[in-house]
PDB file of C-alpha atoms in Angstrom:
ATOM      1  CA  MET C   1     -76.534  -3.003 -37.203  1.00  0.00           C
ATOM      2  CA  SER C   2     -78.674  -1.311 -34.623  1.00  0.00           C
ATOM      3  CA  PHE C   3     -80.567  -2.662 -31.701  1.00  0.00           C
ATOM      4  CA  ALA C   4     -83.740  -2.483 -33.861  1.00  0.00           C
ATOM      5  CA  ASP C   5     -82.194  -5.129 -36.169  1.00  0.00           C
ATOM      6  CA  LEU C   6     -81.390  -7.645 -33.574  1.00  0.00           C
ATOM      7  CA  PRO C   7     -83.478 -10.934 -33.442  1.00  0.00           C
ATOM      8  CA  SER C   8     -85.546 -11.006 -30.333  1.00  0.00           C
ATOM      9  CA  GLU C   9     -83.519 -14.026 -29.143  1.00  0.00           C
ATOM     10  CA  LEU C  10     -80.310 -12.012 -29.256  1.00  0.00           C
ATOM     11  CA  LEU C  11     -81.911  -9.074 -27.673  1.00  0.00           C
ATOM     12  CA  GLY C  12     -83.079 -11.280 -24.785  1.00  0.00           C
ATOM     13  CA  GLU C  13     -79.606 -12.471 -24.155  1.00  0.00           C
ATOM     14  CA  VAL C  14     -78.447  -8.865 -24.063  1.00  0.00           C
ATOM     15  CA  PHE C  15     -81.311  -8.181 -21.520  1.00  0.00           C
ATOM     16  CA  LEU C  16     -80.063 -11.012 -19.398  1.00  0.00           C
ATOM     17  CA  LEU C  17     -76.464  -9.710 -19.413  1.00  0.00           C
ATOM     18  CA  VAL C  18     -77.572  -6.284 -18.597  1.00  0.00           C
ATOM     19  CA  ASP C  19     -79.819  -7.409 -15.750  1.00  0.00           C
ATOM     20  CA  GLY C  20     -77.396  -9.619 -14.070  1.00  0.00           C
ATOM     21  CA  SER C  21     -74.042  -7.699 -14.430  1.00  0.00           C
ATOM     22  CA  TYR C  22     -74.303  -4.121 -15.530  1.00  0.00           C
ATOM     23  CA  ASP C  23     -74.701  -1.494 -12.823  1.00  0.00           C
ATOM     24  CA  TYR C  24     -76.331   1.280 -14.741  1.00  0.00           C
ATOM     25  CA  PHE C  25     -77.837   4.183 -13.028  1.00  0.00           C
ATOM     26  CA  GLY C  26     -76.052   3.236  -9.764  1.00  0.00           C
ATOM     27  CA  GLY C  27     -78.461   0.418  -9.200  1.00  0.00           C
ATOM     28  CA  ASP C  28     -78.020  -3.131  -8.261  1.00  0.00           C
ATOM     29  CA  PRO C  29     -77.869  -6.146 -10.390  1.00  0.00           C
ATOM     30  CA  TYR C  30     -81.446  -7.990 -10.734  1.00  0.00           C
ATOM     31  CA  ALA C  31     -83.135  -4.642  -9.444  1.00  0.00           C
ATOM     32  CA  LEU C  32     -86.799  -4.640 -10.521  1.00  0.00           C
ATOM     33  CA  VAL C  33     -86.637  -1.218 -11.975  1.00  0.00           C
ATOM     34  CA  HIS C  34     -84.101  -2.317 -14.383  1.00  0.00           C
ATOM     35  CA  LYS C  35     -86.347  -4.912 -15.737  1.00  0.00           C
ATOM     36  CA  PHE C  36     -89.198  -2.576 -16.057  1.00  0.00           C
ATOM     37  CA  THR C  37     -87.059  -0.096 -17.609  1.00  0.00           C
ATOM     38  CA  LEU C  38     -86.031  -2.431 -20.399  1.00  0.00           C
ATOM     39  CA  SER C  39     -89.641  -3.507 -20.979  1.00  0.00           C
ATOM     40  CA  HIS C  40     -90.830   0.138 -21.413  1.00  0.00           C
ATOM     41  CA  VAL C  41     -88.263   1.432 -24.176  1.00  0.00           C
ATOM     42  CA  CYS C  42     -90.250   0.500 -27.076  1.00  0.00           C
ATOM     43  CA  THR C  43     -92.824  -2.045 -28.316  1.00  0.00           C
ATOM     44  CA  ALA C  44     -90.100  -4.544 -29.623  1.00  0.00           C
ATOM     45  CA  TRP C  45     -88.158  -4.417 -26.300  1.00  0.00           C
ATOM     46  CA  ARG C  46     -91.318  -4.868 -24.328  1.00  0.00           C
ATOM     47  CA  SER C  47     -92.269  -7.842 -26.397  1.00  0.00           C
ATOM     48  CA  THR C  48     -88.952  -9.399 -25.948  1.00  0.00           C
ATOM     49  CA  ALA C  49     -89.030  -8.826 -22.226  1.00  0.00           C
ATOM     50  CA  LEU C  50     -92.449 -10.144 -21.657  1.00  0.00           C
ATOM     51  CA  GLN C  51     -91.559 -13.297 -23.698  1.00  0.00           C
ATOM     52  CA  LEU C  52     -88.492 -13.984 -21.631  1.00  0.00           C
ATOM     53  CA  PRO C  53     -89.585 -15.496 -18.144  1.00  0.00           C
ATOM     54  CA  LEU C  54     -85.829 -15.913 -17.285  1.00  0.00           C
ATOM     55  CA  LEU C  55     -85.512 -12.158 -17.197  1.00  0.00           C
ATOM     56  CA  TRP C  56     -88.035 -12.186 -14.330  1.00  0.00           C
ATOM     57  CA  THR C  57     -86.569 -15.114 -12.269  1.00  0.00           C
ATOM     58  CA  HIS C  58     -83.809 -13.165 -10.302  1.00  0.00           C
ATOM     59  CA  LEU C  59     -85.460 -10.591  -8.388  1.00  0.00           C
ATOM     60  CA  TYR C  60     -84.030  -7.942  -6.002  1.00  0.00           C
ATOM     61  CA  VAL C  61     -86.432  -5.919  -3.761  1.00  0.00           C
ATOM     62  CA  LYS C  62     -85.208  -3.230  -1.609  1.00  0.00           C
ATOM     63  CA  THR C  63     -87.499  -0.241  -1.952  1.00  0.00           C
ATOM     64  CA  ASP C  64     -91.294   0.263  -1.580  1.00  0.00           C
ATOM     65  CA  PRO C  65     -91.782   0.687  -5.454  1.00  0.00           C
ATOM     66  CA  ASP C  66     -89.890  -2.749  -5.817  1.00  0.00           C
ATOM     67  CA  ALA C  67     -92.361  -4.248  -3.404  1.00  0.00           C
ATOM     68  CA  LEU C  68     -95.230  -2.995  -5.391  1.00  0.00           C
ATOM     69  CA  MET C  69     -93.822  -4.293  -8.644  1.00  0.00           C
ATOM     70  CA  LEU C  70     -93.048  -7.725  -7.374  1.00  0.00           C
ATOM     71  CA  PRO C  71     -96.306  -9.384  -8.022  1.00  0.00           C
ATOM     72  CA  THR C  72     -96.154  -8.465 -11.685  1.00  0.00           C
ATOM     73  CA  ALA C  73     -92.498  -9.661 -11.955  1.00  0.00           C
ATOM     74  CA  LEU C  74     -93.360 -12.967 -10.210  1.00  0.00           C
ATOM     75  CA  THR C  75     -96.241 -13.503 -12.765  1.00  0.00           C
ATOM     76  CA  ARG C  76     -93.972 -12.676 -15.707  1.00  0.00           C
ATOM     77  CA  SER C  77     -91.580 -15.463 -14.574  1.00  0.00           C
ATOM     78  CA  GLY C  78     -94.122 -18.103 -15.372  1.00  0.00           C
ATOM     79  CA  SER C  79     -93.186 -21.534 -14.076  1.00  0.00           C
ATOM     80  CA  MET C  80     -89.457 -20.788 -13.728  1.00  0.00           C
ATOM     81  CA  PRO C  81     -87.640 -21.357 -10.449  1.00  0.00           C
ATOM     82  CA  LEU C  82     -87.190 -18.074  -8.486  1.00  0.00           C
ATOM     83  CA  ASP C  83     -84.174 -16.407  -6.909  1.00  0.00           C
ATOM     84  CA  VAL C  84     -85.355 -13.594  -4.742  1.00  0.00           C
ATOM     85  CA  ARG C  85     -83.380 -11.197  -2.499  1.00  0.00           C
ATOM     86  CA  ILE C  86     -84.982  -8.794  -0.131  1.00  0.00           C
ATOM     87  CA  THR C  87     -83.291  -5.946   1.693  1.00  0.00           C
ATOM     88  CA  TRP C  88     -84.965  -4.115   4.530  1.00  0.00           C
ATOM     89  CA  ASN C  89     -82.995  -0.954   5.066  1.00  0.00           C
ATOM     90  CA  SER C  90     -84.279   2.379   6.588  1.00  0.00           C
ATOM     91  CA  GLY C  91     -83.141   5.660   7.592  1.00  0.00           C
ATOM     92  CA  GLY C  92     -81.981   8.748   5.985  1.00  0.00           C
ATOM     93  CA  ILE C  93     -83.956  11.675   4.459  1.00  0.00           C
ATOM     94  CA  PHE C  94     -84.609   9.828   1.230  1.00  0.00           C
ATOM     95  CA  ASP C  95     -85.777   6.716   2.847  1.00  0.00           C
ATOM     96  CA  ARG C  96     -87.520   4.616   0.200  1.00  0.00           C
ATOM     97  CA  ALA C  97     -87.565   1.267   2.439  1.00  0.00           C
ATOM     98  CA  ILE C  98     -90.115  -1.316   1.864  1.00  0.00           C
ATOM     99  CA  GLN C  99     -93.394  -0.274   3.655  1.00  0.00           C
ATOM    100  CA  ASN C 100     -95.752  -2.618   1.927  1.00  0.00           C
ATOM    101  CA  ASN C 101     -94.503  -5.657   3.910  1.00  0.00           C
ATOM    102  CA  ASP C 102     -97.767  -7.570   3.844  1.00  0.00           C
ATOM    103  CA  ALA C 103     -98.148  -7.135   0.152  1.00  0.00           C
ATOM    104  CA  LEU C 104     -94.627  -8.314  -0.407  1.00  0.00           C
ATOM    105  CA  ILE C 105     -95.010 -11.459   1.823  1.00  0.00           C
ATOM    106  CA  ASP C 106     -98.443 -12.121   0.151  1.00  0.00           C
ATOM    107  CA  ALA C 107     -96.825 -12.138  -3.325  1.00  0.00           C
ATOM    108  CA  LEU C 108     -94.000 -14.486  -2.130  1.00  0.00           C
ATOM    109  CA  LEU C 109     -96.524 -16.801  -0.478  1.00  0.00           C
ATOM    110  CA  ALA C 110     -98.645 -17.009  -3.733  1.00  0.00           C
ATOM    111  CA  HIS C 111     -95.314 -18.150  -5.501  1.00  0.00           C
ATOM    112  CA  ARG C 112     -93.705 -20.180  -2.757  1.00  0.00           C
ATOM    113  CA  ALA C 113     -93.822 -23.245  -4.720  1.00  0.00           C
ATOM    114  CA  LEU C 114     -91.341 -21.815  -7.248  1.00  0.00           C
ATOM    115  CA  LEU C 115     -88.925 -20.310  -4.708  1.00  0.00           C
ATOM    116  CA  LYS C 116     -85.547 -21.925  -5.274  1.00  0.00           C
ATOM    117  CA  ARG C 117     -83.241 -19.342  -3.281  1.00  0.00           C
ATOM    118  CA  LEU C 118     -84.365 -16.647  -0.799  1.00  0.00           C
ATOM    119  CA  THR C 119     -81.928 -14.266   0.486  1.00  0.00           C
ATOM    120  CA  ILE C 120     -83.016 -11.608   3.287  1.00  0.00           C
ATOM    121  CA  ASP C 121     -80.764  -8.899   4.358  1.00  0.00           C
ATOM    122  CA  TRP C 122     -81.695  -6.204   6.885  1.00  0.00           C
ATOM    123  CA  VAL C 123     -80.071  -3.365   8.605  1.00  0.00           C
ATOM    124  CA  THR C 124     -83.101  -2.501  10.595  1.00  0.00           C
ATOM    125  CA  LYS C 125     -85.688  -4.364  12.569  1.00  0.00           C
ATOM    126  CA  LEU C 126     -87.389  -7.004  10.467  1.00  0.00           C
ATOM    127  CA  PRO C 127     -91.052  -6.655   9.962  1.00  0.00           C
ATOM    128  CA  GLU C 128     -93.517  -8.824  11.755  1.00  0.00           C
ATOM    129  CA  ALA C 129     -95.088  -9.837   8.418  1.00  0.00           C
ATOM    130  CA  LEU C 130     -91.954 -11.980   7.802  1.00  0.00           C
ATOM    131  CA  THR C 131     -93.182 -14.490  10.326  1.00  0.00           C
ATOM    132  CA  ARG C 132     -95.835 -15.452   7.823  1.00  0.00           C
ATOM    133  CA  LEU C 133     -93.057 -16.556   5.589  1.00  0.00           C
ATOM    134  CA  ILE C 134     -90.288 -18.045   7.642  1.00  0.00           C
ATOM    135  CA  GLY C 135     -90.728 -20.203  10.808  1.00  0.00           C
ATOM    136  CA  SER C 136     -94.468 -20.591  10.271  1.00  0.00           C
ATOM    137  CA  GLY C 137     -94.584 -24.073   8.812  1.00  0.00           C
ATOM    138  CA  VAL C 138     -95.135 -22.840   5.310  1.00  0.00           C
ATOM    139  CA  GLU C 139     -93.593 -25.381   2.768  1.00  0.00           C
ATOM    140  CA  PHE C 140     -91.374 -24.500  -0.131  1.00  0.00           C
ATOM    141  CA  PRO C 141     -91.140 -27.503  -2.232  1.00  0.00           C
ATOM    142  CA  ILE C 142     -88.048 -26.668  -4.452  1.00  0.00           C
ATOM    143  CA  LEU C 143     -86.365 -24.315  -2.052  1.00  0.00           C
ATOM    144  CA  GLU C 144     -82.650 -25.240  -1.955  1.00  0.00           C
ATOM    145  CA  GLU C 145     -81.110 -22.240  -0.082  1.00  0.00           C
ATOM    146  CA  ILE C 146     -82.107 -19.609   2.204  1.00  0.00           C
ATOM    147  CA  ALA C 147     -79.633 -16.840   3.384  1.00  0.00           C
ATOM    148  CA  ALA C 148     -80.375 -14.488   6.232  1.00  0.00           C
ATOM    149  CA  ARG C 149     -78.115 -11.631   7.271  1.00  0.00           C
ATOM    150  CA  GLY C 150     -78.595  -8.788   9.414  1.00  0.00           C
ATOM    151  CA  VAL C 151     -78.532  -7.053  12.872  1.00  0.00           C
ATOM    152  CA  ASP C 152     -81.470  -8.643  14.618  1.00  0.00           C
ATOM    153  CA  LYS C 153     -82.679 -12.304  14.996  1.00  0.00           C
ATOM    154  CA  LEU C 154     -84.996 -13.703  12.463  1.00  0.00           C
ATOM    155  CA  PRO C 155     -88.576 -13.697  13.859  1.00  0.00           C
ATOM    156  CA  CYS C 156     -89.012 -17.415  13.812  1.00  0.00           C
ATOM    157  CA  LYS C 157     -91.381 -19.419  16.245  1.00  0.00           C
TER     158      LYS C 157
END
């Protein structure tokens, strides 16, 4: 049996396992690039990925391309609760750190009613745009957990 013969339900389960645990291409579990790669292999895989909102609920954003893909991923999650991890890290010659901070925060604010977990990691100074998300009085109706780890204080008011 080949992957082409798998029912879409089983293929979807494989996608979820790969997304959460398999570190292919030296990437991170739940990295957005993994999800988009799976959804661009062929028509059948794309259809399966797009019909599987659960695939799009655990999201890891750490590069500028990730930040640009985030709105699409959030839309694909439908009305499922979201677990989002954001890492701000800069430095080095091949720096791909998040630059589109306002767009990233806008996307999260648009889906704040679905945020269940939010993890923020930073190795650099946090962007001012984050104050629009945390510490500004914005409500998150189903938020159960927020984790913040870094070298600087959170920019809360």
